[in-house]
C-alpha positions as YAML, in Angstrom:
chain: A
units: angstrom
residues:
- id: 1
  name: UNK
  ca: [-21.09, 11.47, -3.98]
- id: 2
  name: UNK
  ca: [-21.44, 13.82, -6.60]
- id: 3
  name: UNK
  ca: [-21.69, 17.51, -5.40]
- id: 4
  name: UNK
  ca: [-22.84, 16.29, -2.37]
- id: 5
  name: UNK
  ca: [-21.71, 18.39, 0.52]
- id: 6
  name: UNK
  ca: [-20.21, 17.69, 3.77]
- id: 7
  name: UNK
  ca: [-22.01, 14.46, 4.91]
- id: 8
  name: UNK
  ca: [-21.96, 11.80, 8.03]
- id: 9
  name: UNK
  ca: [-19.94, 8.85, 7.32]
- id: 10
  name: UNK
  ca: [-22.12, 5.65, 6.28]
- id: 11
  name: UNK
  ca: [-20.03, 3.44, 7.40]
- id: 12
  name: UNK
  ca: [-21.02, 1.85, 4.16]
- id: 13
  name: UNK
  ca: [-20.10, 3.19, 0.54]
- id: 14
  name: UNK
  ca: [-16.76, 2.73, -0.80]
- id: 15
  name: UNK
  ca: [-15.53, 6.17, 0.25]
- id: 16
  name: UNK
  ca: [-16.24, 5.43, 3.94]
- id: 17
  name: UNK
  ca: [-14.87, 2.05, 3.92]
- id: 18
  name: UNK
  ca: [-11.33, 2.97, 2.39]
- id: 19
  name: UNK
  ca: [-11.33, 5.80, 4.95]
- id: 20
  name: UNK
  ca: [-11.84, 3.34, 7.43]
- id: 21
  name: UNK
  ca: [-9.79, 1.16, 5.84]
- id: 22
  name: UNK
  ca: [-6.59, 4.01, 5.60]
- id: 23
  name: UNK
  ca: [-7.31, 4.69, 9.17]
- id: 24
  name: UNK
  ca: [-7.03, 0.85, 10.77]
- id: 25
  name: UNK
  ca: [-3.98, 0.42, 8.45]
- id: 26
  name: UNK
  ca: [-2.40, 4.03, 9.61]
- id: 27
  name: UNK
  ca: [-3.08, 2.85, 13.33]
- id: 28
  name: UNK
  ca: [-1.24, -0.39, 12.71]
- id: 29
  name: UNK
  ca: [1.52, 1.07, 11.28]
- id: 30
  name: UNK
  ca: [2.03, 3.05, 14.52]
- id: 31
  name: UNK
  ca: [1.98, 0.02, 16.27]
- id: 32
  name: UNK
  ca: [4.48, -1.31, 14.35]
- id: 33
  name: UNK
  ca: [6.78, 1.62, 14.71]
- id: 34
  name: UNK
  ca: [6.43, 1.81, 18.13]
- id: 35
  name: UNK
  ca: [7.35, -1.74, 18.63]
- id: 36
  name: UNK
  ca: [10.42, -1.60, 16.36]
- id: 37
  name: UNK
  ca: [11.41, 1.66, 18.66]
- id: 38
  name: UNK
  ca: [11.67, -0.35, 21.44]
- id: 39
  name: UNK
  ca: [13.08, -3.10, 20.40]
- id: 40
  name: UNK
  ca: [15.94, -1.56, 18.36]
- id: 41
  name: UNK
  ca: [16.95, 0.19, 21.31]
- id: 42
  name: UNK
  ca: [19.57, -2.80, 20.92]
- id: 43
  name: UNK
  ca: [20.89, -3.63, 17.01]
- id: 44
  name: UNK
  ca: [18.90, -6.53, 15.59]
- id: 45
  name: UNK
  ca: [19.23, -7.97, 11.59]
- id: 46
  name: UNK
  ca: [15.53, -7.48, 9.51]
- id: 47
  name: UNK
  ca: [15.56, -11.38, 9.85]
- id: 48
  name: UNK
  ca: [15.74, -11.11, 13.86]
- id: 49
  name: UNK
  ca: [13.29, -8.42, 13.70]
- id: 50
  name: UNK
  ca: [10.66, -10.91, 11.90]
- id: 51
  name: UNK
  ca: [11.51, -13.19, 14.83]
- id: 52
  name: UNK
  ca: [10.26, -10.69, 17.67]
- id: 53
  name: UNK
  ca: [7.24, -9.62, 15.72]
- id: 54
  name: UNK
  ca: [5.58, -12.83, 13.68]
- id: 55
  name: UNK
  ca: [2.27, -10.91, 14.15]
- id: 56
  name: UNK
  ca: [3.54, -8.12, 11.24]
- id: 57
  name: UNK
  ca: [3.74, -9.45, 7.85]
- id: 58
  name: UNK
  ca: [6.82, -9.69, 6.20]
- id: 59
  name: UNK
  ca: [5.87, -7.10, 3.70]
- id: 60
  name: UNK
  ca: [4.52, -4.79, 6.26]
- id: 61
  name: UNK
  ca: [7.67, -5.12, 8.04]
- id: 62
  name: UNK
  ca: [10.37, -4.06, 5.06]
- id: 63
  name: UNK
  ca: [7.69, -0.82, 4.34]
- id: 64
  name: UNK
  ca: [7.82, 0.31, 7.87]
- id: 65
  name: UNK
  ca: [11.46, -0.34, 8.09]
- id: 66
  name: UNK
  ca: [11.89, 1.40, 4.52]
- id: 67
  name: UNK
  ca: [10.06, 4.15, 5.89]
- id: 68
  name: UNK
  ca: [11.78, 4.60, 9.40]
- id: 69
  name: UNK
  ca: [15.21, 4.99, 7.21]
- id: 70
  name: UNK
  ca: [14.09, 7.38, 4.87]
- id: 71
  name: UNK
  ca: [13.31, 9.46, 7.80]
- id: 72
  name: UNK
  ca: [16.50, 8.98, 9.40]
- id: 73
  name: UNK
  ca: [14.88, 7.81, 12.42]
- id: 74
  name: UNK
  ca: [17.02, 4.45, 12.53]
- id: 75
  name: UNK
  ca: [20.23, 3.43, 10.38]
- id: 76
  name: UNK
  ca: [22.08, 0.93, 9.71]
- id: 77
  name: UNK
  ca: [25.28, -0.25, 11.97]
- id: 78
  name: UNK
  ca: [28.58, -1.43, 10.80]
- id: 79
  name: UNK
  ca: [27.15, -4.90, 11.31]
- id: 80
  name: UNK
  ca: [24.76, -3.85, 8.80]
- id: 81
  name: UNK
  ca: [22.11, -4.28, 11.92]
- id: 82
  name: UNK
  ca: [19.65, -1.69, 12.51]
...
């Protein structure tokens, strides 16, 4: 920890574990966005959405969703679908 330099992962102190941690969640993010990518190739409502993927948590969902718009990677139609 302390002026320790570069070390191997322990798999086992805090600092490894939220790295692993921030990794796994990082990966299933991706996952996420690639599903939404394919499936709003066609305009779906947030509550349709939570439909086609009852594996993502609702929560999870509205970040990555949150996110996606920020970026301007999806938008909104004037159905208010994305």
């Amino acid at each position: 920890y302390f002026g320790e330099q570069k070390t191997e992962p322990c798999s086992i102190c805090d600092v490894c574990l939220h790295k692993k941690q921030s990794f796994s969640q990082t990966q299933r993010q991706q996952q996420v966005v690639e599903q939404l990518r394919l499936i709003l190739k066609t305009p779906h409502n947030v509550f349709e959405l939570q439909k086609l993927l009852p594996e993502v948590k609702k929560q999870s969902l509205e970040q990555t969703i949150a996110y996606l718009l920020s970026e301007e990677i999806i938008d909104y139609d004037l159905q208010g679908r994305l």
